[in-house]
Coordinates of N, CA, C and O in Angstrom, one line a residue:
M285 N 190.7 49.7 64.3 CA 189.9 48.5 64.4 C 189.3 48.5 65.8 O 189.7 48.8 67.1
L286 N 187.7 48.5 65.9 CA 186.7 49.1 67.3 C 187.2 47.8 68.2 O 186.9 46.4 67.4
P287 N 187.3 47.7 69.0 CA 186.9 46.5 70.3 C 185.6 45.6 70.4 O 184.6 46.8 69.5
T288 N 185.2 44.7 70.3 CA 183.9 44.3 70.5 C 183.7 44.1 72.4 O 184.7 44.2 73.3
F289 N 182.6 44.3 72.3 CA 182.2 44.0 74.4 C 180.7 43.5 74.4 O 179.9 43.2 72.8
E290 N 180.9 43.0 75.4 CA 180.0 41.5 75.7 C 179.4 42.4 77.5 O 180.5 43.0 78.0
T291 N 178.1 42.3 77.3 CA 177.5 42.9 78.0 C 176.6 41.5 78.8 O 177.1 40.8 78.6
G292 N 176.1 41.7 80.2 CA 174.6 40.6 80.4 C 174.3 39.8 79.6 O 174.1 38.5 79.7
R293 N 173.5 40.6 78.7 CA 172.4 40.1 77.4 C 173.2 40.3 76.3 O 172.1 39.4 75.4
L294 N 173.8 41.1 76.1 CA 174.4 42.0 74.4 C 176.0 41.7 74.1 O 176.9 41.4 75.1
I295 N 176.1 41.7 72.8 CA 177.3 41.4 72.2 C 177.2 42.7 71.0 O 176.3 42.9 70.3
L296 N 178.4 43.5 70.9 CA 178.9 44.8 70.2 C 179.9 44.4 69.4 O 180.8 44.2 70.1
R297 N 179.7 44.3 68.2 CA 180.9 44.4 67.8 C 181.2 45.4 66.7 O 179.6 45.7 66.1
P298 N 182.2 45.4 66.1 CA 182.2 46.7 64.8 C 181.2 46.5 63.5 O 181.0 45.2 63.1
R299 N 180.3 47.3 63.4 CA 179.4 47.6 62.0 C 180.5 47.2 60.8 O 181.4 47.8 60.8
T300 N 179.7 46.6 60.3 CA 180.5 46.1 58.8 C 179.3 45.9 58.0 O 178.0 46.3 58.2
M301 N 179.9 46.5 56.2 CA 178.9 46.7 55.1 C 177.8 45.0 55.2 O 176.9 45.1 55.0
A302 N 178.2 44.1 56.3 CA 177.7 42.5 56.2 C 176.2 43.3 57.1 O 175.1 42.7 57.1
D303 N 176.2 44.7 57.7 CA 174.9 44.8 58.6 C 174.2 45.9 57.7 O 173.2 46.0 58.2
I304 N 174.5 45.7 56.4 CA 173.9 47.2 55.8 C 172.1 46.8 55.5 O 171.3 47.6 55.5
E305 N 171.9 45.6 55.4 CA 170.2 45.2 54.9 C 169.5 45.4 56.2 O 168.7 46.3 56.0
E306 N 170.2 44.8 57.4 CA 169.5 45.0 58.7 C 169.2 46.3 59.2 O 168.2 47.5 59.9
C307 N 170.0 47.3 59.0 CA 170.5 48.8 58.8 C 168.7 49.0 58.3 O 168.6 50.4 58.7
M308 N 169.2 49.1 56.9 CA 168.1 49.8 56.0 C 167.0 49.4 56.6 O 165.5 50.4 56.6
A309 N 166.4 47.9 56.9 CA 165.1 47.7 57.4 C 165.1 48.0 58.6 O 163.7 48.7 58.6
M310 N 166.0 48.5 59.7 CA 165.3 49.1 61.0 C 165.1 50.6 60.2 O 164.2 51.0 61.2
D311 N 165.8 51.3 59.6 CA 165.6 53.0 59.4 C 164.2 52.8 58.8 O 164.1 54.1 58.5
R312 N 164.0 52.2 57.8 CA 162.7 51.8 56.9 C 161.3 52.3 57.5 O 160.3 52.2 57.5
D313 N 161.5 51.4 59.5 CA 160.5 51.8 60.4 C 160.2 53.1 61.0 O 160.9 53.3 61.4
P314 N 159.1 53.8 60.4 CA 159.4 55.5 60.7 C 159.0 55.8 61.8 O 159.2 56.6 62.4
E315 N 158.4 54.7 63.2 CA 158.5 55.0 64.6 C 159.9 55.2 65.2 O 160.3 55.1 65.6
V316 N 161.2 53.8 64.2 CA 162.4 54.2 64.8 C 163.1 55.1 64.5 O 163.4 55.9 65.3
T317 N 162.6 55.5 62.6 CA 163.2 57.2 62.4 C 162.6 58.5 62.8 O 162.8 59.6 62.3
K318 N 161.2 58.1 63.5 CA 160.1 59.7 63.7 C 161.0 60.4 63.7 O 160.8 61.9 63.7
F319 N 162.1 60.6 65.0 CA 163.2 61.5 65.6 C 164.2 62.0 64.8 O 164.8 63.1 65.2
I320 N 164.5 61.5 64.0 CA 166.0 61.7 63.0 C 165.8 62.1 61.5 O 165.5 60.7 61.1
P321 N 165.9 63.2 61.3 CA 166.0 63.5 59.9 C 166.8 63.0 59.4 O 168.0 62.3 59.7
G322 N 166.6 62.2 58.2 CA 167.8 61.2 57.2 C 166.8 61.2 55.5 O 165.6 60.9 55.6
P323 N 167.4 60.2 54.9 CA 167.5 60.0 53.5 C 166.5 58.6 53.6 O 166.4 57.8 53.4
W324 N 165.7 57.8 54.9 CA 165.0 56.7 55.5 C 164.0 56.5 54.3 O 163.7 55.5 54.5
T325 N 163.6 57.5 53.3 CA 162.5 56.8 52.5 C 162.9 56.8 50.7 O 162.4 56.6 49.9
D326 N 164.3 57.3 51.0 CA 164.8 57.3 49.5 C 165.8 56.2 49.8 O 167.1 56.3 50.3
P327 N 165.3 54.6 49.1 CA 166.7 53.5 48.8 C 168.2 54.3 48.3 O 168.6 53.9 49.2
K328 N 168.2 54.5 47.2 CA 169.7 54.7 47.0 C 170.3 55.7 47.8 O 171.1 55.4 48.3
A329 N 169.7 57.1 48.1 CA 169.9 58.1 49.4 C 170.7 57.3 50.4 O 171.6 57.4 51.0
H330 N 169.5 56.6 50.9 CA 170.0 55.7 52.3 C 170.8 54.8 52.4 O 171.7 54.9 53.1
R331 N 170.8 54.2 51.2 CA 172.0 52.8 51.2 C 173.7 53.9 50.9 O 174.5 53.8 51.5
L332 N 173.0 55.1 50.5 CA 174.5 55.8 50.4 C 175.1 56.4 51.5 O 176.1 56.3 51.9
F333 N 174.2 57.0 52.5 CA 174.4 57.4 53.7 C 174.9 56.5 54.6 O 176.3 56.5 55.1
L334 N 174.3 54.9 54.5 CA 174.5 53.7 55.6 C 176.1 53.7 55.2 O 177.0 53.5 55.8
T335 N 176.1 53.4 53.7 CA 177.5 52.9 53.2 C 178.7 53.9 53.3 O 179.5 53.3 53.9
N336 N 178.9 55.5 53.4 CA 180.0 55.9 53.7 C 180.2 55.9 55.1 O 180.8 56.6 55.7
R337 N 178.6 55.9 56.2 CA 179.0 55.9 57.9 C 179.3 54.3 58.1 O 180.6 54.4 58.6
I338 N 179.0 53.5 57.6 CA 180.1 52.0 57.6 C 181.7 52.2 57.5 O 182.0 51.7 58.2
Q339 N 182.0 52.9 56.6 CA 183.1 52.5 55.5 C 184.3 53.7 56.2 O 185.1 53.6 56.0
A340 N 183.6 54.9 56.9 CA 184.4 55.8 57.4 C 185.0 55.7 58.3 O 184.9 54.8 58.9
D341 N 186.4 56.5 58.3 CA 187.2 56.3 59.2 C 186.9 57.8 60.3 O 187.3 58.7 60.0
F342 N 186.5 57.7 61.6 CA 186.1 58.5 62.1 C 187.1 58.7 63.7 O 187.4 59.6 63.9
G343 N 188.3 57.8 63.3 CA 189.3 58.3 64.1 C 189.6 56.9 65.0 O 188.8 56.3 65.3
E344 N 190.6 56.9 65.6 CA 191.2 55.5 66.6 C 190.0 55.8 67.7 O 189.7 56.6 68.4
G345 N 189.7 53.9 67.0 CA 188.4 53.5 68.1 C 187.3 54.5 68.4 O 186.3 54.3 69.4
L346 N 186.3 55.2 67.3 CA 186.2 55.8 67.1 C 184.7 54.7 66.2 O 185.6 54.3 65.0
G347 N 183.9 55.3 65.9 CA 182.7 54.3 64.8 C 181.3 53.9 65.6 O 180.4 54.4 66.6
Y348 N 180.7 52.9 64.6 CA 179.5 52.1 65.0 C 179.7 50.6 65.5 O 180.8 50.2 65.2
W349 N 179.1 50.4 66.6 CA 178.8 48.4 66.8 C 177.7 48.5 66.4 O 176.2 49.1 66.7
S350 N 177.2 46.9 65.8 CA 176.1 46.7 66.0 C 176.1 45.6 66.9 O 176.4 45.1 67.6
V351 N 174.5 45.6 67.4 CA 174.2 44.9 68.9 C 173.5 43.9 68.5 O 172.7 43.5 67.7
F352 N 173.6 42.9 69.3 CA 173.1 41.3 69.0 C 172.7 41.0 71.0 O 173.6 41.1 71.6
A353 N 171.8 40.1 70.5 CA 171.2 39.4 71.9 C 172.0 37.9 72.1 O 172.3 37.2 70.9
K354 N 172.8 37.8 73.0 CA 173.8 36.5 73.5 C 172.9 35.8 73.0 O 173.4 34.7 72.7
E355 N 171.7 35.7 73.4 CA 171.0 34.2 72.9 C 170.4 34.3 71.6 O 170.2 33.0 71.4
N356 N 170.4 35.2 70.9 CA 170.4 35.0 69.3 C 171.4 35.6 68.7 O 170.8 37.0 68.2
P357 N 173.0 35.3 68.7 CA 173.3 36.5 68.1 C 174.0 36.6 66.6 O 174.3 37.1 66.3
E358 N 172.6 36.1 66.0 CA 172.5 36.1 64.6 C 171.6 37.2 64.5 O 171.3 37.9 63.0
Q359 N 170.8 37.9 65.3 CA 169.5 38.4 65.3 C 170.3 40.3 65.9 O 170.3 40.2 66.5
F360 N 170.1 40.9 65.0 CA 170.8 42.5 64.9 C 169.4 43.2 65.4 O 168.3 43.3 65.2
L361 N 169.7 43.9 66.6 CA 169.1 44.5 67.1 C 168.8 45.7 67.3 O 168.6 47.0 67.3
G362 N 170.3 46.8 66.7 CA 170.6 48.0 66.2 C 171.5 48.4 66.7 O 172.7 47.4 66.2
W363 N 172.3 49.4 66.9 CA 173.8 50.2 66.1 C 173.9 51.2 67.8 O 172.6 51.6 68.1
I364 N 175.1 51.1 68.1 CA 175.7 52.5 69.4 C 176.9 53.2 68.4 O 177.8 52.5 67.5
L365 N 176.7 54.6 68.4 CA 177.9 54.9 67.6 C 178.4 55.7 68.8 O 178.4 56.1 69.9
L366 N 179.8 56.2 69.1 CA 180.8 57.0 69.1 C 181.6 57.5 68.5 O 182.4 57.1 67.8
I367 N 181.2 58.6 68.0 CA 182.5 59.2 66.7 C 181.9 60.7 67.2 O 181.4 61.6 67.8
P368 N 183.1 61.4 65.9 CA 182.6 63.1 66.0 C 181.2 63.5 65.8 O 180.7 62.9 64.9
T369 N 180.9 64.5 66.6 CA 179.2 65.1 66.5 C 178.8 65.3 65.0 O 179.5 65.8 64.2
D370 N 178.3 64.7 64.3 CA 177.6 64.8 63.1 C 178.9 64.6 61.8 O 179.0 65.0 61.0
A371 N 179.9 63.6 62.3 CA 180.3 62.9 61.9 C 181.6 64.3 61.6 O 182.5 63.7 60.7
V372 N 181.8 65.3 62.0 CA 182.6 66.1 61.8 C 182.9 66.4 63.0 O 184.4 67.2 63.1
G373 N 182.8 66.5 64.2 CA 183.1 67.0 65.5 C 182.8 68.7 65.7 O 182.2 69.5 65.0
P374 N 183.6 69.2 66.9 CA 185.1 68.9 67.2 C 184.6 67.9 68.7 O 185.0 66.9 69.3
E375 N 183.4 67.7 69.2 CA 182.9 67.1 69.9 C 182.6 65.8 69.6 O 182.3 65.4 68.5
I376 N 182.6 64.9 70.6 CA 182.1 63.2 70.5 C 180.9 62.8 71.0 O 180.8 63.6 72.0
E377 N 180.0 62.2 70.2 CA 178.7 61.7 70.5 C 178.6 60.5 70.5 O 179.5 59.8 70.2
I378 N 177.6 60.2 71.5 CA 177.4 58.8 71.9 C 175.6 58.9 71.1 O 175.0 60.1 71.4
G379 N 175.6 57.6 70.4 CA 173.8 57.6 70.2 C 173.7 56.4 69.7 O 174.3 55.6 69.6
W380 N 172.3 56.1 69.6 CA 171.5 54.4 69.4 C 170.6 54.6 68.7 O 170.0 55.7 68.5
R381 N 170.6 53.4 68.1 CA 169.4 53.5 67.1 C 168.7 51.5 67.2 O 169.8 51.3 67.4
L382 N 167.6 51.5 68.1 CA 167.2 49.8 68.2 C 166.2 49.6 67.4 O 165.3 50.4 67.0
N383 N 166.1 48.4 67.0 CA 164.9 48.0 66.1 C 163.5 47.4 67.0 O 163.7 47.9 68.3
R384 N 162.7 48.3 66.9 CA 160.9 48.4 67.8 C 160.9 47.2 68.4 O 160.7 47.6 69.8
L385 N 161.5 45.9 68.2 CA 161.4 44.4 69.2 C 162.4 44.9 70.5 O 161.3 43.9 71.0
T386 N 162.9 45.5 70.5 CA 164.1 46.1 71.4 C 163.6 46.5 72.2 O 164.0 46.5 73.5
W387 N 162.6 47.4 72.0 CA 162.1 48.6 72.5 C 161.4 48.3 74.4 O 160.7 46.9 74.4
G388 N 162.1 49.1 75.0 CA 161.2 48.7 76.9 C 162.0 47.8 77.3 O 161.5 47.6 78.2
K389 N 163.2 47.4 76.7 CA 164.3 46.1 77.7 C 165.3 46.3 78.4 O 166.1 45.7 78.4
G390 N 165.7 47.7 77.9 CA 166.8 48.1 78.4 C 168.2 48.4 77.7 O 169.5 48.5 77.8
Y391 N 167.8 47.5 76.4 CA 169.2 47.0 75.5 C 169.7 48.4 75.2 O 171.3 48.2 75.2
A392 N 169.1 49.7 74.8 CA 170.1 51.1 74.6 C 171.1 51.1 75.8 O 172.1 51.5 75.3
T393 N 170.5 51.3 77.0 CA 171.3 51.6 77.8 C 172.5 50.6 78.3 O 173.6 51.1 78.7
E394 N 172.0 49.5 78.3 CA 173.3 48.4 78.5 C 174.1 48.3 77.1 O 175.7 48.4 77.7
A395 N 173.7 48.8 76.4 CA 174.8 48.8 75.3 C 174.9 49.5 75.1 O 176.9 49.7 75.3
A396 N 174.9 51.1 75.4 CA 175.8 52.2 75.6 C 176.8 52.3 76.8 O 178.1 53.0 76.7
R397 N 176.6 51.8 77.8 CA 177.2 51.8 79.0 C 178.7 51.2 78.9 O 179.8 51.9 78.9
P398 N 179.0 50.3 78.1 CA 180.7 49.9 77.9 C 181.8 50.6 76.9 O 182.6 50.8 76.6
V399 N 180.1 51.2 76.0 CA 181.0 52.4 75.0 C 181.5 53.7 75.6 O 182.2 54.5 74.9
L400 N 180.4 54.0 76.1 CA 181.0 55.2 77.7 C 182.3 54.5 78.4 O 182.9 56.0 78.0
T401 N 182.4 53.8 78.8 CA 183.7 53.2 79.3 C 184.6 53.3 78.5 O 185.9 53.8 78.9
H402 N 184.7 53.0 77.4 CA 185.6 52.9 76.2 C 185.8 54.3 75.8 O 187.2 54.6 75.7
A403 N 185.1 55.3 75.9 CA 185.3 56.6 75.7 C 186.2 57.3 76.5 O 187.0 57.9 76.3
F404 N 185.8 56.9 77.7 CA 186.6 57.5 79.3 C 187.9 56.6 79.2 O 189.0 57.5 79.4
A405 N 188.2 55.6 79.7 CA 188.8 54.8 80.1 C 189.7 55.0 79.3 O 191.3 54.6 78.8
T406 N 189.4 54.2 77.9 CA 190.3 53.9 77.0 C 190.8 55.1 76.0 O 191.9 55.0 75.8
L407 N 190.0 55.9 75.3 CA 190.2 56.7 74.7 C 190.5 57.9 75.3 O 191.0 59.3 74.6
R408 N 189.8 58.0 76.6 CA 190.4 59.1 77.2 C 189.9 60.5 77.1 O 190.7 62.0 77.3
F409 N 188.3 60.7 76.6 CA 187.9 61.8 76.2 C 187.4 62.7 78.0 O 187.2 61.4 78.7
D410 N 187.3 64.0 77.8 CA 187.0 64.3 78.6 C 185.5 64.5 79.0 O 184.9 64.5 80.0
C411 N 184.5 64.2 77.7 CA 183.2 64.6 78.0 C 183.0 63.6 76.4 O 183.4 63.9 75.4
V412 N 181.1 63.4 76.8 CA 180.7 62.9 75.6 C 179.1 63.6 75.5 O 178.8 63.5 76.2
I413 N 178.5 63.8 74.3 CA 177.5 64.2 74.6 C 176.9 63.2 73.7 O 177.2 62.4 73.2
A414 N 175.2 63.9 74.0 CA 174.2 63.6 72.7 C 173.5 64.2 72.5 O 172.5 65.2 73.1
D415 N 173.1 64.3 71.4 CA 171.8 65.2 70.3 C 170.6 64.6 70.7 O 170.6 63.7 69.6
I416 N 169.3 64.8 71.3 CA 168.4 64.5 71.1 C 167.6 65.0 70.9 O 167.3 66.3 71.1
A417 N 166.4 64.6 69.7 CA 164.7 65.7 69.8 C 164.2 65.9 70.6 O 164.4 64.5 71.7
P418 N 163.6 67.2 71.3 CA 163.1 67.2 72.5 C 162.0 66.1 72.3 O 161.5 65.6 74.2
G419 N 160.9 65.6 71.3 CA 159.9 64.5 71.5 C 160.2 63.2 72.1 O 159.3 62.4 72.0
N420 N 161.6 62.9 71.4 CA 162.1 61.6 72.0 C 162.5 61.0 73.1 O 163.5 60.9 73.8
T421 N 161.2 61.1 74.2 CA 161.6 61.0 75.3 C 161.8 59.3 76.1 O 162.9 59.4 76.9
A422 N 161.9 58.3 75.1 CA 163.0 57.4 75.1 C 164.3 57.3 75.1 O 165.0 56.6 75.9
S423 N 164.6 58.2 73.6 CA 166.2 58.5 74.3 C 166.3 59.6 75.1 O 167.7 59.4 75.8
I424 N 165.6 60.0 75.6 CA 165.9 60.7 76.6 C 166.4 60.3 77.6 O 167.1 60.5 79.0
R425 N 165.5 59.7 78.2 CA 165.2 58.5 79.5 C 166.6 57.6 79.1 O 167.0 57.1 80.2
V426 N 167.2 57.1 78.1 CA 168.2 56.5 78.2 C 169.2 57.2 78.6 O 170.7 56.9 79.3
A427 N 169.7 58.5 78.1 CA 171.0 59.4 78.0 C 171.0 59.7 79.7 O 171.6 59.7 80.6
E428 N 169.6 60.0 80.5 CA 169.5 60.2 81.7 C 169.9 59.0 82.6 O 170.9 58.8 83.5
K429 N 169.6 57.8 81.9 CA 170.3 56.4 82.7 C 171.5 56.3 82.7 O 172.2 55.4 83.8
L430 N 172.1 56.8 81.9 CA 173.6 56.7 81.4 C 174.0 58.0 82.1 O 175.1 58.0 82.2
G431 N 173.5 59.2 83.0 CA 174.5 59.9 83.1 C 174.3 61.2 82.4 O 174.9 62.3 83.0
L432 N 173.7 61.3 81.5 CA 173.9 62.4 80.3 C 172.7 63.1 81.2 O 171.6 63.0 81.2
S433 N 173.3 64.9 81.3 CA 172.0 65.8 81.9 C 172.3 67.0 80.7 O 173.3 67.0 79.8
P434 N 170.6 67.5 80.5 CA 171.1 68.8 79.5 C 171.8 69.6 79.5 O 171.7 70.4 80.6
T435 N 172.3 70.6 78.4 CA 173.0 71.1 78.7 C 172.6 72.7 77.8 O 172.8 73.9 78.3
H436 N 172.2 72.7 76.3 CA 171.4 73.4 75.3 C 170.6 73.2 74.4 O 170.9 71.7 73.9
A437 N 169.9 74.6 73.7 CA 169.3 73.5 72.7 C 170.4 73.7 71.5 O 171.2 74.6 71.9
T438 N 170.3 73.3 70.8 CA 170.7 72.4 69.3 C 170.0 72.8 68.0 O 168.7 72.4 68.6
E439 N 170.1 72.2 66.8 CA 169.8 71.6 65.9 C 170.5 70.4 65.2 O 171.9 70.6 65.4
Y440 N 169.5 69.7 64.3 CA 170.5 68.8 63.7 C 169.2 68.9 62.2 O 168.9 69.2 62.2
L441 N 170.2 69.1 61.1 CA 169.1 69.3 60.0 C 168.0 70.0 59.8 O 167.1 69.9 59.3
G442 N 168.1 71.3 60.7 CA 167.3 72.3 60.9 C 166.6 71.9 61.5 O 165.2 72.9 61.9
Q443 N 166.5 70.9 62.8 CA 165.1 71.0 63.5 C 166.3 70.6 64.6 O 166.7 70.5 64.9
P444 N 165.0 71.1 65.8 CA 165.4 71.3 67.3 C 165.6 70.0 67.6 O 164.8 69.0 67.4
F445 N 166.9 70.2 68.3 CA 167.7 69.2 69.3 C 167.7 69.5 71.0 O 168.4 70.6 70.8
A446 N 168.0 69.1 71.5 CA 168.7 69.2 72.7 C 170.0 68.6 73.1 O 170.4 67.2 72.5
S447 N 171.2 69.0 73.6 CA 172.6 68.6 73.6 C 172.3 68.0 75.3 O 172.4 68.8 75.8
Y448 N 173.1 67.0 75.0 CA 173.0 66.5 76.5 C 174.4 65.9 76.6 O 175.5 65.7 75.9
R449 N 174.8 65.8 78.0 CA 176.6 65.9 77.7 C 176.8 65.4 79.3 O 175.8 65.0 80.2
I450 N 177.7 64.4 79.5 CA 178.5 63.7 80.8 C 179.9 64.0 80.7 O 180.2 63.5 79.4
T451 N 180.5 64.9 81.5 CA 181.8 64.2 81.8 C 182.7 63.0 82.3 O 181.8 62.3 82.6
K452 N 184.0 63.1 82.3 CA 184.2 62.0 82.3 C 184.1 61.5 84.4 O 184.2 60.5 84.0
Q453 N 184.3 62.6 84.5 CA 184.2 62.7 85.8 C 183.0 62.4 86.5 O 182.7 61.9 87.4
A454 N 181.7 62.7 86.2 CA 180.6 62.3 86.7 C 180.6 60.6 85.9 O 179.7 60.2 86.7
F455 N 180.8 60.2 85.2 CA 180.8 58.9 84.5 C 181.8 58.0 85.4 O 180.6 56.7 85.8
E456 N 182.9 58.5 86.3 CA 183.2 57.7 86.7 C 182.6 57.8 88.3 O 182.3 56.7 88.7
A457 N 182.1 58.7 89.0 CA 181.2 58.6 90.1 C 180.1 57.7 89.8 O 179.7 57.4 91.2
N458 N 179.5 57.9 88.6 CA 177.9 57.3 88.8 C 178.4 55.7 88.6 O 177.7 55.0 89.2
S459 N 179.5 55.3 88.2 CA 179.8 54.4 87.9 C 180.1 53.5 89.0 O 180.0 52.5 89.4
K460 N 181.1 54.4 90.1 CA 181.2 53.8 91.0 C 180.3 53.6 92.0 O 180.0 53.1 93.1
A461 N 178.9 54.5 92.1 CA 177.7 54.6 92.7 C 176.9 53.2 92.4 O 175.9 53.2 93.1
S462 N 177.2 52.5 91.4 CA 176.1 51.7 90.8 C 176.6 50.6 91.2 O 177.3 49.9 91.6

């Protein structure tokens, strides 16, 4: 079971099948999934993909968290993940996807911080990565605010991505400085 996290403005709880319709609606917004290849326009394949991800066992302490605003805890804002890269590993990746109505409010950074703390303090990982499409400047800014740095080019489903990385040591140094 994943822990629940609270920040100043947000509640992050383990994602469940109760969140699938909100996830599907978010993914159907072409601006939200613009930089992420996936089955977003095929309803059956999309539902199967989400069902598999929601029900998967990624390992102790790993998975997806649904994000909600404290001021309106019924409104789904998006999700944060901490899973083996592309669900297989060996590296551990953090990722985020939020509804367009949340953009520009700092929610992705705020929601990802406790997940990174969990990765390093509880799960004791040495590093965490985030693979981001080069044109996705909003996600690149989130990664940089979290202290991740670009390390190398990679690809996801045949499309170019850049791999960003943060070590436990760098995260702890950033946390002390903040």
